[in-house]
Coordinates of C-alpha atoms and ligand atoms in Angstrom, one line a residue:
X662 CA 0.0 0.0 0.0
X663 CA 1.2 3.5 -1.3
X664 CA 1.6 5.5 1.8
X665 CA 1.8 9.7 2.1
X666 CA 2.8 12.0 4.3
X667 CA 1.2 15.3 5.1
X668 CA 3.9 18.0 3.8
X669 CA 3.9 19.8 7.2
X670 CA 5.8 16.8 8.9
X671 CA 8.6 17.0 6.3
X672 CA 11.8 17.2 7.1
X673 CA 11.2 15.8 10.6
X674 CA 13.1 13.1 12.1
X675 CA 12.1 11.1 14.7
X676 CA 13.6 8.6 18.0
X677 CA 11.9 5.5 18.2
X678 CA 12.6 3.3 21.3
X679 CA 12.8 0.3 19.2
X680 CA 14.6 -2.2 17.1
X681 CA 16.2 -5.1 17.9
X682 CA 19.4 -5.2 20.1
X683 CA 19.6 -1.6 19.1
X684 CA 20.8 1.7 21.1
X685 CA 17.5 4.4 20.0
X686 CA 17.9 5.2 16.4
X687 CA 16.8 8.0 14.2
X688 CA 13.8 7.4 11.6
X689 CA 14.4 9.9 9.2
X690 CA 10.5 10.6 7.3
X691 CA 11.3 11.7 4.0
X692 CA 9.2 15.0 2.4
X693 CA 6.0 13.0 1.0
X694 CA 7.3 13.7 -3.2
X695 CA 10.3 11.6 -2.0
X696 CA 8.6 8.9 -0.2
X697 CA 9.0 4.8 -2.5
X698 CA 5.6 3.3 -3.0
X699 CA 5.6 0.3 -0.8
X700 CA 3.3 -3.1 -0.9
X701 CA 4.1 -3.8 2.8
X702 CA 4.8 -0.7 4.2
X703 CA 2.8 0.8 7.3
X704 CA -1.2 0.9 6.8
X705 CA -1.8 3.8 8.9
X706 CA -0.1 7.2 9.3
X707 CA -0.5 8.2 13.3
X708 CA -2.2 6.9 16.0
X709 CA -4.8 4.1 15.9
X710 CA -8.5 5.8 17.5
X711 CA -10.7 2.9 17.7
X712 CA -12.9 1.6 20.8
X713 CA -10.2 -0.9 20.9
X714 CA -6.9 0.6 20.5
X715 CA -8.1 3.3 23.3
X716 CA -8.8 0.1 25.8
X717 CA -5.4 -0.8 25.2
X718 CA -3.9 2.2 25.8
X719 CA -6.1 2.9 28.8
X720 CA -4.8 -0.3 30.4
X721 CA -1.4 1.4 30.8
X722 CA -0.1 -1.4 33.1
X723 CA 0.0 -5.6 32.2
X724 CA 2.2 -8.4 33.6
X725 CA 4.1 -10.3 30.7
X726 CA 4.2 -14.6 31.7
X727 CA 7.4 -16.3 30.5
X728 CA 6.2 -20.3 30.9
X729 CA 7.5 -22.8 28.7
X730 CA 9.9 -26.1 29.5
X731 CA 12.9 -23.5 30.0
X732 CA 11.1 -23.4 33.5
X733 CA 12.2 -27.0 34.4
X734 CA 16.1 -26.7 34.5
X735 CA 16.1 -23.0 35.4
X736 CA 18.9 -21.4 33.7
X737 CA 21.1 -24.8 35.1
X738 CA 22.3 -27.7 32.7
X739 CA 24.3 -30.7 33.3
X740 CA 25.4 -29.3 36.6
X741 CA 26.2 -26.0 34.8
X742 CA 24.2 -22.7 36.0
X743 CA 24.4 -20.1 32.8
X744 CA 24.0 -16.8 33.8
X745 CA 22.3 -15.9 30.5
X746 CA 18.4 -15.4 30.1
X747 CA 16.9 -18.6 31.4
X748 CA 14.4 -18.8 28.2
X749 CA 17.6 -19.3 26.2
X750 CA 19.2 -22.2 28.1
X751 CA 19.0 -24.2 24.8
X752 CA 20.9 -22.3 22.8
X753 CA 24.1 -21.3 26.3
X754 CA 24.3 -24.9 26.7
X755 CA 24.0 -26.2 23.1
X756 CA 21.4 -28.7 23.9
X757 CA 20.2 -30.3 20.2
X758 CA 16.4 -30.1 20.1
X759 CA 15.2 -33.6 20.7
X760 CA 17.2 -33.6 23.8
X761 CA 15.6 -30.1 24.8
X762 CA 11.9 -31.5 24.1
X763 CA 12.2 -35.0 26.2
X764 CA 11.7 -32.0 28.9
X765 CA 8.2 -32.6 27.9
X766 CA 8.0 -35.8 29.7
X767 CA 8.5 -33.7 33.0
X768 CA 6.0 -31.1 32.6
X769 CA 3.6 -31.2 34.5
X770 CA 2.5 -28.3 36.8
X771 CA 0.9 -29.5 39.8
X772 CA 0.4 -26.2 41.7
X773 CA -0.7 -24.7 38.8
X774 CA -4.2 -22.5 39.3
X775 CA -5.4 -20.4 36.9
X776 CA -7.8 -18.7 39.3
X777 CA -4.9 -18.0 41.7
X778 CA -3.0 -16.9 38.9
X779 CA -5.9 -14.4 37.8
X780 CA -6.2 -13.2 41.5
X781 CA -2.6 -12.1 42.3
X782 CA -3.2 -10.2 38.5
X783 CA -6.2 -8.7 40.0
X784 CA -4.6 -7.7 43.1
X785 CA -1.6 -5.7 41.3
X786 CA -4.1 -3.8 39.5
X787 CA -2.9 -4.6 35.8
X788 CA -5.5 -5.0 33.5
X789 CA -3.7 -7.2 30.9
X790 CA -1.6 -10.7 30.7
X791 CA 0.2 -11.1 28.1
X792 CA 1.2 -14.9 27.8
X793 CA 4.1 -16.9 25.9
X794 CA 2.0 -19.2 23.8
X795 CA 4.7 -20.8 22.2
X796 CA 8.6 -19.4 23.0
X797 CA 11.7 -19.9 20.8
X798 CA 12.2 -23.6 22.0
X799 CA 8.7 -24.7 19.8
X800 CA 6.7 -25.9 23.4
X801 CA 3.0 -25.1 22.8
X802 CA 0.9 -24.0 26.1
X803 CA -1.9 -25.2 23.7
X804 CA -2.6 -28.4 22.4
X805 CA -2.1 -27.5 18.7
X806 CA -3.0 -30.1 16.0
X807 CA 0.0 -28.8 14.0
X808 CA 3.0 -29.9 16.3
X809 CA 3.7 -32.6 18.4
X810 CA 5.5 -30.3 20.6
X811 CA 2.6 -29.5 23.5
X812 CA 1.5 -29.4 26.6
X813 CA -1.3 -31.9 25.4
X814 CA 1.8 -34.5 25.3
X815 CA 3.1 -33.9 28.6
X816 CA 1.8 -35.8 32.0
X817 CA -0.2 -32.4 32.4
X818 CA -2.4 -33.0 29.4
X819 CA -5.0 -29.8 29.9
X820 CA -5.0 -27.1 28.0
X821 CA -3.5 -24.5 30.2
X822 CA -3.7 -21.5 27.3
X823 CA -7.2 -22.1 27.7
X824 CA -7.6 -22.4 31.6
X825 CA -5.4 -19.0 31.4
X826 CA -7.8 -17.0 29.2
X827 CA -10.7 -18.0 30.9
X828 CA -9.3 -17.3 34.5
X829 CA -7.9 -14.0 33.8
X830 CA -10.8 -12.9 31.9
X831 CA -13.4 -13.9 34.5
X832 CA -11.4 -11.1 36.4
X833 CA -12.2 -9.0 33.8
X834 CA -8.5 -8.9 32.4
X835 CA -7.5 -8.5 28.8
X836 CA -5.1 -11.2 27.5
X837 CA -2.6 -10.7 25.2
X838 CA -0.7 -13.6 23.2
X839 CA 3.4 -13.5 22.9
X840 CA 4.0 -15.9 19.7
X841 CA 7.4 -16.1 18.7
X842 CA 7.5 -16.8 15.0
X843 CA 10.9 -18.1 15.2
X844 CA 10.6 -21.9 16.4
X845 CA 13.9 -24.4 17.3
X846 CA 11.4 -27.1 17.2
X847 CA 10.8 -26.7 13.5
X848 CA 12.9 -28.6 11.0
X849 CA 11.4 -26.1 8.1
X850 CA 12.3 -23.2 10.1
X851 CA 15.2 -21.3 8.5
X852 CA 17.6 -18.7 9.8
X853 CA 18.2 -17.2 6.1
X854 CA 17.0 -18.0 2.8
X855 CA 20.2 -19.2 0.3
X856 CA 18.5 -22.2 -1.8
X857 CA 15.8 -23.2 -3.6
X858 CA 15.8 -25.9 -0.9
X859 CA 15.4 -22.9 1.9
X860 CA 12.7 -21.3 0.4
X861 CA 10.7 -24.2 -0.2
X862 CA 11.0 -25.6 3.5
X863 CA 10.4 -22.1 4.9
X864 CA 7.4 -21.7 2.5
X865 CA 6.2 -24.5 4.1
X866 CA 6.8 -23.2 7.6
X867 CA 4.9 -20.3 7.1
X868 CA 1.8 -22.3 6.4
X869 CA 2.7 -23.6 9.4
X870 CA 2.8 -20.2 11.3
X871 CA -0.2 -19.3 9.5
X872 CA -2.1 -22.4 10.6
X873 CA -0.9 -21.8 14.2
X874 CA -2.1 -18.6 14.5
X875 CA -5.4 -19.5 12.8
X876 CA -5.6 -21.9 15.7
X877 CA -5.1 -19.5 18.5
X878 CA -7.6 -16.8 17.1
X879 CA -10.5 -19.5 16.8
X880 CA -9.9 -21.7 19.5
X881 CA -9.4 -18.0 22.1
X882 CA -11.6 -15.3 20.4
X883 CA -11.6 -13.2 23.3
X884 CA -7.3 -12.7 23.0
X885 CA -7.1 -8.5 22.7
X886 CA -3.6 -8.3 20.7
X887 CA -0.8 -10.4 19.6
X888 CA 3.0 -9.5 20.2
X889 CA 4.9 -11.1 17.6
X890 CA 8.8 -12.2 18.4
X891 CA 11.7 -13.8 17.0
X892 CA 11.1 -12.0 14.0
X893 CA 14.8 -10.8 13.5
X894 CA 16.1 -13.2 11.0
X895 CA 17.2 -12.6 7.3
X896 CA 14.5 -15.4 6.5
X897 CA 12.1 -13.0 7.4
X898 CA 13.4 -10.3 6.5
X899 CA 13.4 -11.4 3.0
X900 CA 9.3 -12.4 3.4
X901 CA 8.3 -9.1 4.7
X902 CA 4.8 -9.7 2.4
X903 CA 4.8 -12.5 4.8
X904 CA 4.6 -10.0 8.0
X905 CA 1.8 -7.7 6.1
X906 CA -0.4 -10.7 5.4
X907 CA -0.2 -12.0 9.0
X908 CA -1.2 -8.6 10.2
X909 CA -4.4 -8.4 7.9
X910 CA -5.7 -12.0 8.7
X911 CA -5.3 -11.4 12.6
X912 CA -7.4 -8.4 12.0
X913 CA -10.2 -10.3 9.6
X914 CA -10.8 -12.6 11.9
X915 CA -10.3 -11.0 15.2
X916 CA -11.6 -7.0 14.9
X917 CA -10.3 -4.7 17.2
X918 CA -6.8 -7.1 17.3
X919 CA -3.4 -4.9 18.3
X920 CA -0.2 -6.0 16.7
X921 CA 2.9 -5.0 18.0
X922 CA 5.9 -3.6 15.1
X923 CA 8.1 -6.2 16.2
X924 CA 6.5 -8.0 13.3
X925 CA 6.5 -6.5 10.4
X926 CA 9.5 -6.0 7.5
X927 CA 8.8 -4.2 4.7
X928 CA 9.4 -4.6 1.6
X929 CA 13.3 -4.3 1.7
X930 CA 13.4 -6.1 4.9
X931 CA 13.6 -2.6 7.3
X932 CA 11.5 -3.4 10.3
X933 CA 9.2 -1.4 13.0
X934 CA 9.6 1.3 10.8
X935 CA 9.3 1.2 7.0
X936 CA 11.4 2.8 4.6
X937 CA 9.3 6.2 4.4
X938 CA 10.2 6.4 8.5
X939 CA 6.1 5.1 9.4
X940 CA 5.5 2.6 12.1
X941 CA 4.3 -0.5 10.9
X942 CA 1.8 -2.7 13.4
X943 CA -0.1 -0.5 16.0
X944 CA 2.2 0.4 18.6
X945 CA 6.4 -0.3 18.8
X946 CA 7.2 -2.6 21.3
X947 CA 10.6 -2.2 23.0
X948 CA 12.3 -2.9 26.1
X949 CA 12.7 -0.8 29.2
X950 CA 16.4 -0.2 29.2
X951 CA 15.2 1.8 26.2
X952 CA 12.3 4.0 28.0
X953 CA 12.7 7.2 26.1
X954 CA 14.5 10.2 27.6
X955 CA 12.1 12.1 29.6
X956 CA 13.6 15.3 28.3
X957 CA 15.0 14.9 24.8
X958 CA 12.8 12.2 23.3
X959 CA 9.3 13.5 23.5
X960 CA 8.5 12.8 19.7
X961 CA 7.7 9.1 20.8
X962 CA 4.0 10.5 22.4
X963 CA 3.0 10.6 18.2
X964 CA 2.7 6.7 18.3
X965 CA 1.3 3.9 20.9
X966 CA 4.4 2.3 22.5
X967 CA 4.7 -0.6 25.0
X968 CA 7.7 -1.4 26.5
X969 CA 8.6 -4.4 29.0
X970 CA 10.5 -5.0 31.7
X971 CA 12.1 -7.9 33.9
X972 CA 12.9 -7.7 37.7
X973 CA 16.7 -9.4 37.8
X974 CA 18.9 -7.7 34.6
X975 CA 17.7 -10.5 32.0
X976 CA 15.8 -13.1 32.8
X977 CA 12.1 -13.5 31.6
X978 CA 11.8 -17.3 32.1
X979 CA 12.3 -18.8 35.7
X980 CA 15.9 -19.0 36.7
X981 CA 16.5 -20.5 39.7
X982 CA 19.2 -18.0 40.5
X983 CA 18.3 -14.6 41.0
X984 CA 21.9 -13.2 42.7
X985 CA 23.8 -13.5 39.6
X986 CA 22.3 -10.2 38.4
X987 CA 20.8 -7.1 40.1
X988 CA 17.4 -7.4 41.0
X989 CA 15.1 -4.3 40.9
X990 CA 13.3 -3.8 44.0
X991 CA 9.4 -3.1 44.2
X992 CA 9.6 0.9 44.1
X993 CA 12.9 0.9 41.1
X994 CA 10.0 -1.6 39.3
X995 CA 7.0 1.0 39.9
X996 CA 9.4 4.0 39.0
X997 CA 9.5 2.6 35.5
X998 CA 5.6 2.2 35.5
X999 CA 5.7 5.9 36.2
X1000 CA 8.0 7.0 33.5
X1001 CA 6.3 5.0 31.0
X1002 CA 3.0 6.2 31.5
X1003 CA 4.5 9.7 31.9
X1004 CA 5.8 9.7 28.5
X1005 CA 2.3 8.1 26.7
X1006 CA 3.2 4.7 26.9
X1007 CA 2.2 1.1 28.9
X1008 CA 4.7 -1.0 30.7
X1009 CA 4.5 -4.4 31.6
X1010 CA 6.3 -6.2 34.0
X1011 CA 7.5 -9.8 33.6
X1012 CA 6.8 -12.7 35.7
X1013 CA 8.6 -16.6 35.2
X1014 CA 6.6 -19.0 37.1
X1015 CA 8.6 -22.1 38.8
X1016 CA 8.0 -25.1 36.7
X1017 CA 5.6 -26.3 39.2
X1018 CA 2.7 -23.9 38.4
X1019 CA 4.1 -21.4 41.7
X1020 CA 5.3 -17.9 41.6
X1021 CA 8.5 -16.9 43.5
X1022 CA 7.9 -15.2 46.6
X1023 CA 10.0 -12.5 45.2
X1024 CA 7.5 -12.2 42.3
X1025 CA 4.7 -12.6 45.2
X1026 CA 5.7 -9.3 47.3
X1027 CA 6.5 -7.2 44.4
X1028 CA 2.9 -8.1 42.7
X1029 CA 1.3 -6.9 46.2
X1030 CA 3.5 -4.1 46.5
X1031 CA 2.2 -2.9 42.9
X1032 CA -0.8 -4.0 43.5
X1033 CA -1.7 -1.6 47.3
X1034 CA 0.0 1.2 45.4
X1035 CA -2.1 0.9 42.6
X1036 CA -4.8 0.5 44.8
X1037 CA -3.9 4.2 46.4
X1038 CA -2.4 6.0 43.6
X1039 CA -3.7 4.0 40.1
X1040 CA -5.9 7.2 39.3
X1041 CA -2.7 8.5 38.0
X1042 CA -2.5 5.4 35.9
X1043 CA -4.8 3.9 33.7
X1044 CA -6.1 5.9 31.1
X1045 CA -3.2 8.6 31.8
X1046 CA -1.0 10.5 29.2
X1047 CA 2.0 12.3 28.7
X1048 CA 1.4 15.5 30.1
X1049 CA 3.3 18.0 27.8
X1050 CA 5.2 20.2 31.0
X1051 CA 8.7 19.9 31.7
X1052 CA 10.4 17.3 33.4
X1053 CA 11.4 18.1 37.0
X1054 CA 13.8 15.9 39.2
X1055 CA 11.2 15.3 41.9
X1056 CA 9.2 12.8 39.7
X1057 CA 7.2 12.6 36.6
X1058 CA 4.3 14.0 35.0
X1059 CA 0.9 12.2 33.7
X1060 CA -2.1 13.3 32.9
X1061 CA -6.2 13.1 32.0
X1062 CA -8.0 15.3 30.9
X1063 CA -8.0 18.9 33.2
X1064 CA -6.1 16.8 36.2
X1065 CA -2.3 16.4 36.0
X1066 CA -0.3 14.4 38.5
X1067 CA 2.6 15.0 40.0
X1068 CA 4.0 11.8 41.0
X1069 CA 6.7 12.1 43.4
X1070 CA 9.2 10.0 43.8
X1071 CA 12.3 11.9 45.0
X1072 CA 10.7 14.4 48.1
X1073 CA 13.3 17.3 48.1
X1074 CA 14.8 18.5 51.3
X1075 CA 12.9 21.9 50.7
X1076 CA 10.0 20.1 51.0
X1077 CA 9.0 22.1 47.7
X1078 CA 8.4 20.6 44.2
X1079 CA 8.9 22.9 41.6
X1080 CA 6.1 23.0 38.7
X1081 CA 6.8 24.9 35.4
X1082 CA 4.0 25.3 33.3
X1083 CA 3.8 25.8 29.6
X1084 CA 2.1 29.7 28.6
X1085 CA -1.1 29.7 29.5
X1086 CA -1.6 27.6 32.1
X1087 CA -2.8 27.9 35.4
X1088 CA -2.6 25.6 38.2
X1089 CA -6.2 26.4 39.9
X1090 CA -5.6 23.9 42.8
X1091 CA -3.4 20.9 44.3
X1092 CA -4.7 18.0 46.7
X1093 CA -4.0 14.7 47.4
X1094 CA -5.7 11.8 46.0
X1095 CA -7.5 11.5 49.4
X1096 CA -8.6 15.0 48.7
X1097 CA -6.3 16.6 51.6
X1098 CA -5.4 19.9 49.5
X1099 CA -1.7 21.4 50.0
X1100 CA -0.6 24.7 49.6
X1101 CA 0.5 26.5 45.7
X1102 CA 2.5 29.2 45.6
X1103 CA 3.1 31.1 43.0
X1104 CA 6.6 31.6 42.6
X1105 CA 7.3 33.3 39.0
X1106 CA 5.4 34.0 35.9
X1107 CA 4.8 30.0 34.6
X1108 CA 6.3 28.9 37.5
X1109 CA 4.6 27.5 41.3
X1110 CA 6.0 25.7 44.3
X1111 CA 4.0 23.0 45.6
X1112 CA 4.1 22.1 49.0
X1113 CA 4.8 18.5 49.9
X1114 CA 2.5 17.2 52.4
X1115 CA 2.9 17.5 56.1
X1116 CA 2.6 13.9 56.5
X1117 CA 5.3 11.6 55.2
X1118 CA 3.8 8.7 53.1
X1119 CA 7.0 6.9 53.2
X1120 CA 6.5 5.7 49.4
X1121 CA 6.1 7.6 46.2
X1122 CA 3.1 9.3 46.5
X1123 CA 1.2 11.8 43.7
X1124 CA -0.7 15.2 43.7
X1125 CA -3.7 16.2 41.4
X1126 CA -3.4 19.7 39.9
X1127 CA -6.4 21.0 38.9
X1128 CA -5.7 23.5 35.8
X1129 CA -6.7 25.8 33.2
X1130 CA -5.7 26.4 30.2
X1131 CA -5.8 29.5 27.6
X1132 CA -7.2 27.6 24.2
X1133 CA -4.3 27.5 22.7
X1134 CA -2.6 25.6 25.6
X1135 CA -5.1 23.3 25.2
X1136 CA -4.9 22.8 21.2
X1137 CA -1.5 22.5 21.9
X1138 CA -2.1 19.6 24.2
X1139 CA -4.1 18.2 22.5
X1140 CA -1.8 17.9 18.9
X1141 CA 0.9 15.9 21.2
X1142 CA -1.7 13.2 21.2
X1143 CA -2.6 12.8 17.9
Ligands
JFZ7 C1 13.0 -11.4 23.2 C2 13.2 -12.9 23.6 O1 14.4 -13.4 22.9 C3 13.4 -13.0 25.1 O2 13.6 -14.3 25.4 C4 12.1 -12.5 25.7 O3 11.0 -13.3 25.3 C5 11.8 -11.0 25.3 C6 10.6 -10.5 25.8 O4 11.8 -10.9 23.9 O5 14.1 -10.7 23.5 C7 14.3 -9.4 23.2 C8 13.7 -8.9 22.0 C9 13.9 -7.6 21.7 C10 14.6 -6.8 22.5 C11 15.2 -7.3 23.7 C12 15.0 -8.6 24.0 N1 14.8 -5.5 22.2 O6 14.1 -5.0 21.3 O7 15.7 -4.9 22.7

């Protein structure tokens, strides 16, 4: 599809927080009378506005569920502990595939229960789960007729996909399918594409995908977006039509469906963004050590973005030792919840459940530490924004509507937090969430001091400005999020 570009936006160039393995890098969009007609370029210039875009975006925080046979030897092989992400065990320790699937034969999750599951979800507030339906190692959570690789083969049997979806959404939260498209499991799958031998076995395992993902949208029609992975290879690179058409059937058969940009290629195998500089999929999906710069990088607020997180430096699947790396405590975790949301985007944190179906009580406090702050302070959450003001080193900014939050999380020593407004703007009041107002000063044209509360809350806590803006404040506002 030919895309264009509104002349204004010319010349622009823009930080995106994605790409694989990749510091940020510039997108350059070219002036529209320069931009290549592309078959599988982006659909869509700017933001997606539908019903169900907006819920996904208004969800603002989600747990991410690493589960797959990884879980069983926990980052340890043949006596050998790999510091490296547990999920990748099979590829530190070189373990051939057929030797990594008789792990099968041990899977079999006896504490596992997807009420619980759904309940500890519920109790940290986040309003989507988005699951590993099938990792890089080929082990389906759900008995698919197109592998034998699944937990229907395995002394567990049940389909615990399906037990998932229905537990989390009787709690009324959204579930999101991980699916990495690369797959060890797969004797079609190919890393690159040099023969006419290579193309027709990967041709055949994209019917394969294709019929995979057929699968998961009938079998779970209630599944709110797919986040595509192990898309980085030259074999799929070179099939970015491939990428398009998976997007387009996802979206006939399941309306409303998000796709993340991990992916799609375009036509000359650039991914995330296509070759004219647009996003491709609905929102770019990166990775926390990425969050964008709260001062610099404030271009990313013109598209949906959804980054994720782990708790130890890099380990999404259960490893059983957590020391080897630095492990974020409860309040680091929530600060990055925060700065997300404060810069228009949704952060999810990862969980990798024990083999046996049990959380770690690490992963146990810091989902009921997220979850009573969330309880307290979530109002400066969900359906929150980017506010537009300037950054100040006492916390971040988010905002709805006419109420923007100040969420505090380092309390200066003058026990006043400095608040620069853009032209225009007044600040009309500031209170608490409990409703306990504290005192605004007015300290220079633009500029207020806000009194921290008397009471010390001993954790990050947030104040509601009430404000007013001249119209064109508001228009101005209002452009950011389009
Ligand atoms: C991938 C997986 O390889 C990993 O096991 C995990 O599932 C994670 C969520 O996704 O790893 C990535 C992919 C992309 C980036 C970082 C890790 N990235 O964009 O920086």
């Amino acid at each position: 599809m030919k895309t264009t570009l509104l002349k204004t936006f010319a010349f622009v160039s823009l930080v995106s927080i994605g790409g694989m393995a990749q510091a940020q890098h510039l997108h350059k969009l070219l002036p529209a009378e320069q931009e290549i007609s592309l078959d599988y370029g982006a659909d869509r210039l700017g933001k997606r506005q539908d019903a169900a875009m907006q819920k996904f975006r208004d969800n603002r925080l989600g747990a991410f569920i690493h589960w797959g046979l990884y879980a069983i030897p926990g980052g340890e092989w043949n006596g050998k502990v790999y510091p490296g992400a547990a999920e990748w065990l099979k590829s530190w320790a070189k373990v051939p595939s057929n030797e990594w699937l008789e792990l099968m034969k041990e899977w079999n999750p006896t504490k596992f229960d997807a009420k619980k599951w759904a309940k500890m979800a519920k109790e940290m507030g986040v309003r989507y789960v988005k699951i590993t339906t099938k990792h890089h190692e080929g082990f389906c959570l759900w008995p698919s007729k197109y592998t034998e690789y699944t937990v229907a083969n395995t002394p567990y049997k049940k389909d615990l996909l399906g037990e998932m979806v229905k537990a989390y959404n009787d709690e009324g939260i959204d579930v999101h399918f991980y699916f990495s498209v690369m797959d060890w499991s797969h004797p079609d799958y190919r890393y690159d594409i040099k023969t006419e031998e290579d193309s027709i076995a990967f041709n055949r395992f994209l019917t394969f995908t294709d019929n995979q993902l057929k699968e998961l949208a009938t079998k779970y029609p209630t599944v709110k977006d797919f986040w595509f992975d192990g898309t980085w290879d030259a074999s799929i690179k070179k099939n970015g039509w491939w990428t398009a058409h998976v997007e387009r059937m996802l979206k006939d058969m399941l309306p409303g469906v998000t796709i993340n940009s991990r992916l799609r290629a375009d036509d000359y195998g650039k991914r995330h963004f296509d070759s004219n500089g647009h996003l491709m999929g609905d929102y770019e999906s990166g990775y926390e050590r990425r969050l964008p710069d709260p001062v610099k990088d404030l271009k990313v607020t013109r598209w949906d973005w959804e980054a994720c997180m782990t708790v130890p430096e890099n380990q999404w699947g259960y490893h059983k030792d957590w020391s080897i790396s630095y492990v974020k405590t409860p309040t680091e975790v929530l600060e990055r919840v925060v700065h997300a949301v404060s810069m228009g985007g949704n952060m999810v944190v990862n969980f990798g459940p024990q083999a046996d179906g049990d959380f770690r009580m690490e992963e146990k406090e810091l989902a009921k530490f997220v979850g009573s702050w969330m309880k307290k302070y979530g109002e400066c959450i969900y359906a929150c924004d980017y506010a537009g003001w300037d950054k100040q080193p006492w916390g971040y900014y988010t905002r709805k509507g006419e109420a923007v939050y100040m969420v505090v999380f380092n309390r200066p020593y003058s026990e006043h937090l400095t608040v620069k407004v853009p032209k225009g703007t007044q600040v009309v009041k500031a209170a608490l969430l409990n409703g306990k107002e504290v005192e605004v000063v007015e300290t220079a044209r633009n500029e207020y001091n806000v009194n921290t509360p008397v009471q010390e809350p001993g954790e990050p806590f947030v104040i509601k400005l009430q404000i007013k803006e001249a119209a064109g404040a508001a228009d101005k506002y209002r452009d950011a999020l389009t």
